[in-house]
C-alpha cells in the first residue's frame, strides 16, 4: 500500500471514482445528456443574463440564490415558493448535501438498484451506509416491495428514482405513497428526467404539501441542456431547506451559474420544445428495436434500456466500432442508449442493424417482434 493510500480513509481505500467513458466518438449516446446544443436564441438570452453579472464578480454571489430559487419555484408551479426550493451545482451536489445533513456516519440510506450509480458513491463519500433492497423481476418496484424493504432496513433516507436510470420508467404514485408511509426518515425522489415523462403528471411535486419528509430533486442538466452549467435543485418543506444551509459551502453557487440558470429558465418553453423532439427520437428507438425483436423497457426518460443481448459487452464494442458510443451499465444482456438528434438516432439504429446482421450470435433471439415491456 502506498503512503498516500495508507493515509486515506479506510472506507475509500481501493475504490474507483465515478467514470463513464468520455471517448472521442462521432455519436455519443452514453451519458444521458441532452443531444441538442443550446439554441442560438436561448444562448443569446443566457449570455445577456451572464453579461449583467460580469462587472460585479469582485463580490461574492448571493449565497442563498434567492432570485434563482424564485424563478425555479415559478417554473415548478404546484404553489411552491423560493422557500421550498434549494439549488446547487448539479443534483449530485443536492443529493450530497441531503446526505451530509440527514445521513452521515452511523446512518443509512436505502436504494433500489439497479438505479443511479452515483447514489452509493455519494453515500460512501459522506460516510453514510448504503443499503440496496434490489428490485423485483424485470427491475420493477411495487408498493408492497418498497414498503417491506423500508420496514426491514429502517433507513434514515430512502432514494427513489423516477423515471429510473437505467431502466427509464417512471414510478407509480402508489409506490411513492407506500414508501412515505413506511419510512420514518426522508424519502427523496430523484426526478432528473421527469420532463421527458410520457405522463407529465407523474411528478411527485403535487405530493409535497403535508409531507415534510418528502423531497423532490431535479436538474437542469437534462431538459434544459445545461449539463455543463451544473445546476440542480430540490423542492421540499421550507424547514428542511433551511437545514441544508448548515452543510452548504458559503457561496457554493457562482454568480455566473445563477445568472445562466435564470437565463435558461426564462426560455423554458423553448427548451421544452427541444425535449419533445428528443422524446420522439426515444420512442423511435423503442419502436425500432422492438421491431427487430429486442425487448425494450417503456421509457419516460431520454434513454432506453435494451435487452435480449447474449453478450452485451460484445454488442457494445461492435456498435462502438461503428462510431456510436452507448452505455454498458453492467446489467446482464442489456445496454442503455441515450436518445440523440434525428441523425444520431439514425446512426445508432443503422449500427444496430449492421451488428444484428453481421453477428446474430450476439443476440438471444431476434426473430419475433417483441410486445410492450414494462421494467
Ligand atoms: C438519476 C440521476 N440523478 C441525478 C443525476 C445527476 O445530474 P446532475 O448532477 O448533472 O444534476 C443524473 C445524471 O445522469 C441521474 O441520472
Tab-separated table of C-alpha atoms and ligand atoms in Angstrom:
chain	number	residue	atom	x	y	z
A	1	UNK	CA	0.000	0.000	0.000
A	2	UNK	CA	1.400	3.443	-0.917
A	3	UNK	CA	1.951	6.083	1.749
A	4	UNK	CA	-0.964	8.118	0.420
A	5	UNK	CA	-3.275	5.083	0.218
A	6	UNK	CA	-2.331	4.393	3.807
A	7	UNK	CA	-3.379	7.900	4.845
A	8	UNK	CA	-6.681	7.666	3.001
A	9	UNK	CA	-9.904	6.978	4.932
A	10	UNK	CA	-10.206	3.209	5.254
A	11	UNK	CA	-13.626	3.099	3.605
A	12	UNK	CA	-12.220	4.804	0.476
A	13	UNK	CA	-9.154	2.577	0.014
A	14	UNK	CA	-9.068	0.569	-3.211
A	15	UNK	CA	-12.224	2.278	-4.558
A	16	UNK	CA	-12.681	3.635	-8.110
A	17	UNK	CA	-14.119	7.089	-8.818
A	18	UNK	CA	-17.228	7.615	-10.978
A	19	UNK	CA	-16.100	7.355	-14.573
A	20	UNK	CA	-18.396	6.993	-17.562
A	21	UNK	CA	-16.067	6.677	-20.582
A	22	UNK	CA	-15.511	10.060	-22.292
A	23	UNK	CA	-14.337	8.775	-25.693
A	24	UNK	CA	-13.880	10.867	-28.816
A	25	UNK	CA	-16.537	9.149	-30.923
A	26	UNK	CA	-18.757	10.748	-33.612
A	27	UNK	CA	-22.043	9.730	-31.937
A	28	UNK	CA	-22.086	9.863	-28.127
A	29	UNK	CA	-25.215	8.344	-26.648
A	30	UNK	CA	-23.802	7.152	-23.338
A	31	UNK	CA	-24.309	9.719	-20.570
A	32	UNK	CA	-27.952	10.756	-20.969
A	33	UNK	CA	-27.048	14.285	-21.932
A	34	UNK	CA	-29.468	16.395	-23.941
A	35	UNK	CA	-28.339	15.781	-27.539
A	36	UNK	CA	-29.359	19.266	-28.671
A	37	UNK	CA	-26.949	22.163	-28.238
A	38	UNK	CA	-28.438	25.298	-26.635
A	39	UNK	CA	-30.408	27.018	-29.446
A	40	UNK	CA	-28.947	30.347	-30.653
A	41	UNK	CA	-31.836	32.466	-29.347
A	42	UNK	CA	-31.583	30.835	-25.902
A	43	UNK	CA	-27.792	31.254	-25.896
A	44	UNK	CA	-28.294	34.979	-26.558
A	45	UNK	CA	-30.605	35.303	-23.548
A	46	UNK	CA	-28.239	33.330	-21.312
A	47	UNK	CA	-25.300	35.482	-22.477
A	48	UNK	CA	-27.255	38.623	-21.633
A	49	UNK	CA	-28.015	37.364	-18.116
A	50	UNK	CA	-24.353	36.407	-17.572
A	51	UNK	CA	-23.145	39.707	-19.046
A	52	UNK	CA	-25.042	41.660	-16.416
A	53	UNK	CA	-23.063	39.887	-13.690
A	54	UNK	CA	-19.544	40.314	-15.041
A	55	UNK	CA	-18.663	43.673	-13.529
A	56	UNK	CA	-19.902	42.538	-10.137
A	57	UNK	CA	-17.650	39.478	-9.987
A	58	UNK	CA	-15.443	41.238	-7.438
A	59	UNK	CA	-18.269	40.469	-4.973
A	60	UNK	CA	-19.339	37.078	-3.688
A	61	UNK	CA	-22.628	35.799	-5.120
A	62	UNK	CA	-25.947	35.797	-3.281
A	63	UNK	CA	-25.184	32.790	-1.098
A	64	UNK	CA	-28.891	32.000	-0.740
A	65	UNK	CA	-29.523	32.278	-4.504
A	66	UNK	CA	-32.923	33.825	-3.809
A	67	UNK	CA	-33.614	35.148	-7.314
A	68	UNK	CA	-32.764	31.798	-8.878
A	69	UNK	CA	-34.847	29.892	-6.329
A	70	UNK	CA	-37.765	32.238	-7.027
A	71	UNK	CA	-37.501	31.504	-10.758
A	72	UNK	CA	-37.171	27.753	-10.140
A	73	UNK	CA	-40.276	27.788	-7.924
A	74	UNK	CA	-42.215	29.621	-10.643
A	75	UNK	CA	-41.063	27.025	-13.178
A	76	UNK	CA	-42.144	24.137	-10.923
A	77	UNK	CA	-45.601	25.547	-10.113
A	78	UNK	CA	-47.682	23.495	-7.630
A	79	UNK	CA	-47.904	26.581	-5.363
A	80	UNK	CA	-44.203	26.334	-4.483
A	81	UNK	CA	-42.200	29.397	-3.444
A	82	UNK	CA	-38.480	30.183	-3.119
A	83	UNK	CA	-38.626	28.891	0.474
A	84	UNK	CA	-39.476	25.396	-0.805
A	85	UNK	CA	-36.591	25.333	-3.266
A	86	UNK	CA	-32.840	24.908	-2.892
A	87	UNK	CA	-30.214	24.972	-5.667
A	88	UNK	CA	-26.643	23.710	-6.050
A	89	UNK	CA	-24.020	22.638	-8.592
A	90	UNK	CA	-25.963	19.796	-10.169
A	91	UNK	CA	-28.388	17.473	-8.451
A	92	UNK	CA	-25.351	15.438	-7.411
A	93	UNK	CA	-24.436	18.259	-5.030
A	94	UNK	CA	-28.048	18.471	-3.878
A	95	UNK	CA	-28.027	14.740	-3.064
A	96	UNK	CA	-24.668	15.098	-1.339
A	97	UNK	CA	-25.982	17.939	0.829
A	98	UNK	CA	-29.030	15.845	1.784
A	99	UNK	CA	-26.699	13.048	2.869
A	100	UNK	CA	-24.405	15.457	4.738
A	101	UNK	CA	-27.317	16.891	6.696
A	102	UNK	CA	-29.547	13.835	7.187
A	103	UNK	CA	-27.158	10.903	6.674
A	104	UNK	CA	-23.537	10.567	7.756
A	105	UNK	CA	-21.691	8.104	9.986
A	106	UNK	CA	-23.979	5.652	11.759
A	107	UNK	CA	-26.865	6.401	9.396
A	108	UNK	CA	-28.254	4.536	6.386
A	109	UNK	CA	-29.695	5.433	3.005
A	110	UNK	CA	-31.764	2.782	1.232
A	111	UNK	CA	-31.741	2.484	-2.557
A	112	UNK	CA	-33.296	0.093	-5.059
A	113	UNK	CA	-30.611	-0.945	-7.505
A	114	UNK	CA	-30.154	-1.047	-10.437
A	115	UNK	CA	-30.570	2.684	-10.256
A	116	UNK	CA	-28.416	5.820	-10.487
A	117	UNK	CA	-24.846	4.652	-9.913
A	118	UNK	CA	-23.824	7.831	-8.069
A	119	UNK	CA	-26.175	7.206	-5.142
A	120	UNK	CA	-23.913	4.601	-3.463
A	121	UNK	CA	-20.829	6.720	-4.215
A	122	UNK	CA	-22.366	9.844	-2.678
A	123	UNK	CA	-23.337	7.757	0.335
A	124	UNK	CA	-19.783	6.499	0.733
A	125	UNK	CA	-18.288	9.978	0.359
A	126	UNK	CA	-20.477	11.260	3.192
A	127	UNK	CA	-19.856	8.233	5.435
A	128	UNK	CA	-23.464	7.084	5.078
A	129	UNK	CA	-24.117	3.323	4.853
A	130	UNK	CA	-25.840	2.386	1.574
A	131	UNK	CA	-28.337	-0.479	1.738
A	132	UNK	CA	-29.544	-1.954	-1.547
A	133	UNK	CA	-33.017	-3.509	-1.491
A	134	UNK	CA	-32.766	-4.579	-5.144
A	135	UNK	CA	-35.852	-4.825	-7.319
A	136	UNK	CA	-38.464	-7.340	-8.386
A	137	UNK	CA	-38.401	-9.396	-11.584
A	138	UNK	CA	-37.796	-7.224	-14.641
A	139	UNK	CA	-36.439	-4.464	-12.356
A	140	UNK	CA	-39.954	-3.405	-11.283
A	141	UNK	CA	-40.801	-1.850	-7.942
A	142	UNK	CA	-44.229	-2.425	-6.373
A	143	UNK	CA	-45.631	-0.531	-3.357
A	144	UNK	CA	-45.522	-3.690	-1.206
A	145	UNK	CA	-41.901	-4.455	-2.150
A	146	UNK	CA	-40.772	-0.877	-1.410
A	147	UNK	CA	-42.629	-0.724	1.914
A	148	UNK	CA	-41.329	-4.123	3.077
A	149	UNK	CA	-37.732	-3.145	2.254
A	150	UNK	CA	-38.087	0.114	4.168
A	151	UNK	CA	-39.535	-1.668	7.184
A	152	UNK	CA	-36.690	-4.202	7.074
A	153	UNK	CA	-33.841	-1.659	6.796
A	154	UNK	CA	-35.377	1.244	8.762
A	155	UNK	CA	-33.244	3.780	6.814
A	156	UNK	CA	-32.661	7.443	7.638
A	157	UNK	CA	-33.162	8.285	3.958
A	158	UNK	CA	-34.759	6.470	1.021
A	159	UNK	CA	-33.641	7.218	-2.542
A	160	UNK	CA	-36.190	6.507	-5.274
A	161	UNK	CA	-35.526	7.476	-8.892
A	162	UNK	CA	-38.419	8.348	-11.179
A	163	UNK	CA	-38.042	7.926	-14.121
A	164	UNK	CA	-35.435	5.403	-13.064
A	165	UNK	CA	-31.939	5.332	-14.514
A	166	UNK	CA	-31.072	2.920	-16.198
A	167	UNK	CA	-34.500	1.340	-16.753
A	168	UNK	CA	-36.229	4.558	-17.902
A	169	UNK	CA	-39.667	4.009	-16.395
A	170	UNK	CA	-41.457	6.417	-14.014
A	171	UNK	CA	-42.703	5.144	-10.644
A	172	UNK	CA	-46.394	4.961	-9.866
A	173	UNK	CA	-47.754	7.368	-7.269
A	174	UNK	CA	-48.718	4.314	-5.197
A	175	UNK	CA	-45.031	3.366	-4.766
A	176	UNK	CA	-44.143	6.839	-3.517
A	177	UNK	CA	-47.110	6.894	-1.116
A	178	UNK	CA	-46.259	3.437	0.246
A	179	UNK	CA	-42.601	4.377	0.706
A	180	UNK	CA	-43.530	7.566	2.534
A	181	UNK	CA	-45.954	5.768	4.823
A	182	UNK	CA	-43.408	3.053	5.657
A	183	UNK	CA	-40.420	5.378	6.215
A	184	UNK	CA	-39.584	7.312	9.354
A	185	UNK	CA	-36.854	9.290	7.517
A	186	UNK	CA	-36.580	11.344	4.351
A	187	UNK	CA	-37.997	9.974	1.102
A	188	UNK	CA	-36.082	11.525	-1.790
A	189	UNK	CA	-37.496	11.220	-5.297
A	190	UNK	CA	-34.743	11.846	-7.850
A	191	UNK	CA	-36.641	13.285	-10.831
A	192	UNK	CA	-33.654	14.143	-13.026
A	193	UNK	CA	-35.521	13.038	-16.196
A	194	UNK	CA	-39.093	13.960	-15.336
A	195	UNK	CA	-39.576	16.463	-18.181
A	196	UNK	CA	-39.227	13.510	-20.593
A	197	UNK	CA	-42.040	11.508	-18.952
A	198	UNK	CA	-44.873	10.283	-21.147
A	199	UNK	CA	-47.305	11.460	-18.446
A	200	UNK	CA	-46.287	14.939	-17.203
A	201	UNK	CA	-48.447	14.343	-14.111
A	202	UNK	CA	-46.104	11.593	-12.922
A	203	UNK	CA	-44.033	14.077	-10.860
A	204	UNK	CA	-44.204	13.834	-7.057
A	205	UNK	CA	-44.270	17.648	-6.692
A	206	UNK	CA	-48.024	17.586	-6.113
A	207	UNK	CA	-47.495	15.306	-3.082
A	208	UNK	CA	-45.154	17.635	-1.165
A	209	UNK	CA	-47.885	19.521	0.693
A	210	UNK	CA	-48.430	17.920	4.107
A	211	UNK	CA	-45.441	15.566	3.673
A	212	UNK	CA	-42.498	17.298	5.362
A	213	UNK	CA	-40.180	14.299	4.878
A	214	UNK	CA	-40.720	14.152	1.104
A	215	UNK	CA	-38.060	15.692	-1.169
A	216	UNK	CA	-38.087	16.004	-4.965
A	217	UNK	CA	-34.706	16.567	-6.627
A	218	UNK	CA	-34.400	17.935	-10.149
A	219	UNK	CA	-31.694	19.043	-12.540
A	220	UNK	CA	-31.237	21.470	-15.416
A	221	UNK	CA	-28.660	19.066	-16.933
A	222	UNK	CA	-31.192	17.114	-18.989
A	223	UNK	CA	-34.328	19.011	-20.073
A	224	UNK	CA	-32.550	22.391	-20.122
A	225	UNK	CA	-29.490	21.021	-21.985
A	226	UNK	CA	-27.424	22.553	-19.184
A	227	UNK	CA	-25.190	19.664	-18.066
A	228	UNK	CA	-22.081	21.811	-18.472
A	229	UNK	CA	-23.513	24.646	-16.362
A	230	UNK	CA	-24.034	22.397	-13.292
A	231	UNK	CA	-27.401	23.367	-11.868
A	232	UNK	CA	-29.534	21.040	-9.778
A	233	UNK	CA	-32.244	21.829	-7.271
A	234	UNK	CA	-34.822	20.368	-4.935
A	235	UNK	CA	-38.305	21.124	-3.707
A	236	UNK	CA	-39.244	20.262	-0.128
A	237	UNK	CA	-40.662	21.630	3.103
A	238	UNK	CA	-39.146	25.076	3.915
A	239	UNK	CA	-37.829	23.805	7.272
A	240	UNK	CA	-35.862	21.065	5.516
A	241	UNK	CA	-34.444	23.605	3.061
A	242	UNK	CA	-33.296	25.758	5.973
A	243	UNK	CA	-31.442	22.799	7.493
A	244	UNK	CA	-29.455	22.298	4.280
A	245	UNK	CA	-27.857	25.697	4.800
A	246	UNK	CA	-25.972	24.067	7.688
A	247	UNK	CA	-23.884	21.987	5.282
A	248	UNK	CA	-23.634	24.072	2.105
A	249	UNK	CA	-20.325	25.766	1.389
A	250	UNK	CA	-20.610	29.534	1.597
A	251	UNK	CA	-21.134	30.964	-1.896
A	252	UNK	CA	-21.304	27.471	-3.407
A	253	UNK	CA	-23.205	28.605	-6.498
A	254	UNK	CA	-21.314	31.213	-8.546
A	255	UNK	CA	-22.970	34.426	-9.769
A	256	UNK	CA	-22.364	33.233	-13.322
A	257	UNK	CA	-24.074	29.907	-12.693
A	258	UNK	CA	-27.040	31.589	-11.044
A	259	UNK	CA	-27.383	34.073	-13.894
A	260	UNK	CA	-27.005	31.424	-16.601
A	261	UNK	CA	-29.685	29.284	-14.968
A	262	UNK	CA	-32.066	32.239	-14.744
A	263	UNK	CA	-31.494	32.956	-18.425
A	264	UNK	CA	-32.288	29.355	-19.366
A	265	UNK	CA	-35.371	29.334	-17.128
A	266	UNK	CA	-36.624	32.413	-18.960
A	267	UNK	CA	-36.577	30.216	-22.094
A	268	UNK	CA	-38.205	27.133	-20.556
A	269	UNK	CA	-40.996	26.685	-23.158
A	270	UNK	CA	-38.465	26.978	-25.997
A	271	UNK	CA	-36.265	24.291	-24.398
A	272	UNK	CA	-39.256	22.046	-23.694
A	273	UNK	CA	-39.920	22.037	-27.459
A	274	UNK	CA	-36.446	20.512	-27.898
A	275	UNK	CA	-37.315	17.942	-25.223
A	276	UNK	CA	-40.388	16.964	-27.254
A	277	UNK	CA	-38.162	16.246	-30.253
A	278	UNK	CA	-35.890	14.053	-28.130
A	279	UNK	CA	-38.921	12.180	-26.786
A	280	UNK	CA	-39.818	11.480	-30.390
A	281	UNK	CA	-36.343	10.054	-31.058
A	282	UNK	CA	-36.564	7.980	-27.862
A	283	UNK	CA	-39.887	6.496	-28.968
A	284	UNK	CA	-38.372	5.844	-32.371
A	285	UNK	CA	-35.583	3.790	-30.757
A	286	UNK	CA	-38.095	1.836	-28.638
A	287	UNK	CA	-40.319	1.057	-31.645
A	288	UNK	CA	-37.440	0.223	-33.939
A	289	UNK	CA	-35.546	-2.067	-31.585
A	290	UNK	CA	-38.766	-3.858	-30.619
A	291	UNK	CA	-39.473	-4.413	-34.318
A	292	UNK	CA	-36.063	-6.052	-34.549
A	293	UNK	CA	-37.194	-8.474	-31.849
A	294	UNK	CA	-35.299	-6.911	-28.954
A	295	UNK	CA	-37.101	-6.329	-25.639
A	296	UNK	CA	-37.022	-2.654	-24.683
A	297	UNK	CA	-38.486	-1.204	-21.492
A	298	UNK	CA	-41.075	1.592	-21.765
A	299	UNK	CA	-39.220	4.832	-21.246
A	300	UNK	CA	-40.170	8.115	-19.564
A	301	UNK	CA	-36.609	9.418	-19.856
A	302	UNK	CA	-34.244	10.480	-22.639
A	303	UNK	CA	-32.774	6.979	-22.849
A	304	UNK	CA	-33.874	3.382	-23.275
A	305	UNK	CA	-32.685	0.083	-21.848
A	306	UNK	CA	-32.464	-2.609	-24.489
A	307	UNK	CA	-32.309	-6.318	-23.630
A	308	UNK	CA	-32.096	-9.590	-25.493
A	309	UNK	CA	-28.319	-9.390	-25.827
A	310	UNK	CA	-26.487	-12.664	-25.378
A	311	UNK	CA	-23.205	-10.791	-24.995
A	312	UNK	CA	-23.869	-7.163	-24.035
A	313	UNK	CA	-20.175	-6.234	-23.829
A	314	UNK	CA	-19.542	-7.548	-27.361
A	315	UNK	CA	-22.595	-5.690	-28.746
A	316	UNK	CA	-21.377	-2.513	-27.007
A	317	UNK	CA	-17.957	-2.916	-28.671
A	318	UNK	CA	-19.417	-3.751	-32.107
A	319	UNK	CA	-21.700	-0.674	-32.001
A	320	UNK	CA	-18.723	1.441	-30.882
A	321	UNK	CA	-16.693	0.101	-33.824
A	322	UNK	CA	-19.436	1.637	-36.000
A	323	UNK	CA	-18.874	5.041	-34.374
A	324	UNK	CA	-21.679	5.020	-31.796
A	325	UNK	CA	-20.927	5.109	-28.068
A	326	UNK	CA	-23.670	3.692	-25.830
A	327	UNK	CA	-23.511	2.545	-22.195
A	328	UNK	CA	-22.794	-0.811	-20.667
A	329	UNK	CA	-24.350	-0.331	-17.234
A	330	UNK	CA	-23.263	-3.791	-16.099
A	331	UNK	CA	-26.702	-5.432	-16.360
A	332	UNK	CA	-26.515	-8.872	-17.949
A	333	UNK	CA	-27.840	-8.864	-21.504
A	334	UNK	CA	-28.727	-5.157	-21.511
A	335	UNK	CA	-27.339	-1.836	-22.717
A	336	UNK	CA	-28.535	1.724	-22.167
A	337	UNK	CA	-28.903	4.108	-25.102
A	338	UNK	CA	-29.456	7.871	-24.869
A	339	UNK	CA	-31.806	9.387	-27.462
A	340	UNK	CA	-29.845	11.542	-29.896
A	341	UNK	CA	-30.622	14.044	-32.605
A	342	UNK	CA	-32.503	12.588	-35.556
A	343	UNK	CA	-29.208	11.951	-37.385
A	344	UNK	CA	-27.520	10.411	-34.341
A	345	UNK	CA	-30.518	8.179	-33.724
A	346	UNK	CA	-30.453	7.051	-37.346
A	347	UNK	CA	-26.736	6.246	-36.968
A	348	UNK	CA	-27.499	4.230	-33.824
A	349	UNK	CA	-30.293	2.244	-35.453
A	350	UNK	CA	-28.157	1.622	-38.549
A	351	UNK	CA	-25.302	0.421	-36.309
A	352	UNK	CA	-27.654	-1.985	-34.502
A	353	UNK	CA	-28.971	-3.263	-37.846
A	354	UNK	CA	-25.433	-3.859	-39.068
A	355	UNK	CA	-24.395	-5.694	-35.894
A	356	UNK	CA	-27.577	-7.810	-35.880
A	357	UNK	CA	-26.900	-8.823	-39.454
A	358	UNK	CA	-23.156	-9.413	-39.115
A	359	UNK	CA	-23.174	-11.112	-35.710
A	360	UNK	CA	-26.594	-12.629	-34.906
A	361	UNK	CA	-24.995	-14.914	-32.304
A	362	UNK	CA	-24.538	-11.878	-30.016
A	363	UNK	CA	-28.330	-11.671	-29.627
A	364	UNK	CA	-30.712	-14.020	-27.818
A	365	UNK	CA	-33.386	-14.318	-30.448
A	366	UNK	CA	-34.124	-11.560	-32.835
A	367	UNK	CA	-36.782	-13.199	-34.932
A	368	UNK	CA	-40.144	-12.238	-33.389
A	369	UNK	CA	-41.140	-8.591	-32.864
A	370	UNK	CA	-41.495	-8.009	-29.106
A	371	UNK	CA	-44.613	-6.884	-27.277
A	372	UNK	CA	-44.616	-3.892	-24.909
A	373	UNK	CA	-42.447	-4.498	-21.867
A	374	UNK	CA	-42.658	-2.824	-18.504
A	375	UNK	CA	-39.443	-2.946	-16.445
B	1	LIG	C1	-30.964	9.760	-11.885
B	1	LIG	C2	-29.963	10.855	-11.928
B	1	LIG	N1	-29.927	11.740	-10.928
B	1	LIG	C3	-29.042	12.745	-10.911
B	1	LIG	C4	-28.134	12.900	-11.934
B	1	LIG	C5	-27.102	13.992	-11.796
B	1	LIG	O1	-27.350	15.060	-12.552
B	1	LIG	P1	-26.609	16.461	-12.345
B	1	LIG	O2	-25.637	16.363	-11.213
B	1	LIG	O3	-25.981	16.750	-13.647
B	1	LIG	O4	-27.726	17.404	-11.995
B	1	LIG	C6	-28.139	12.027	-13.016
B	1	LIG	C7	-27.164	12.195	-14.114
B	1	LIG	O5	-27.036	11.444	-15.030
B	1	LIG	C8	-29.062	10.967	-12.996
B	1	LIG	O6	-29.085	10.053	-13.980
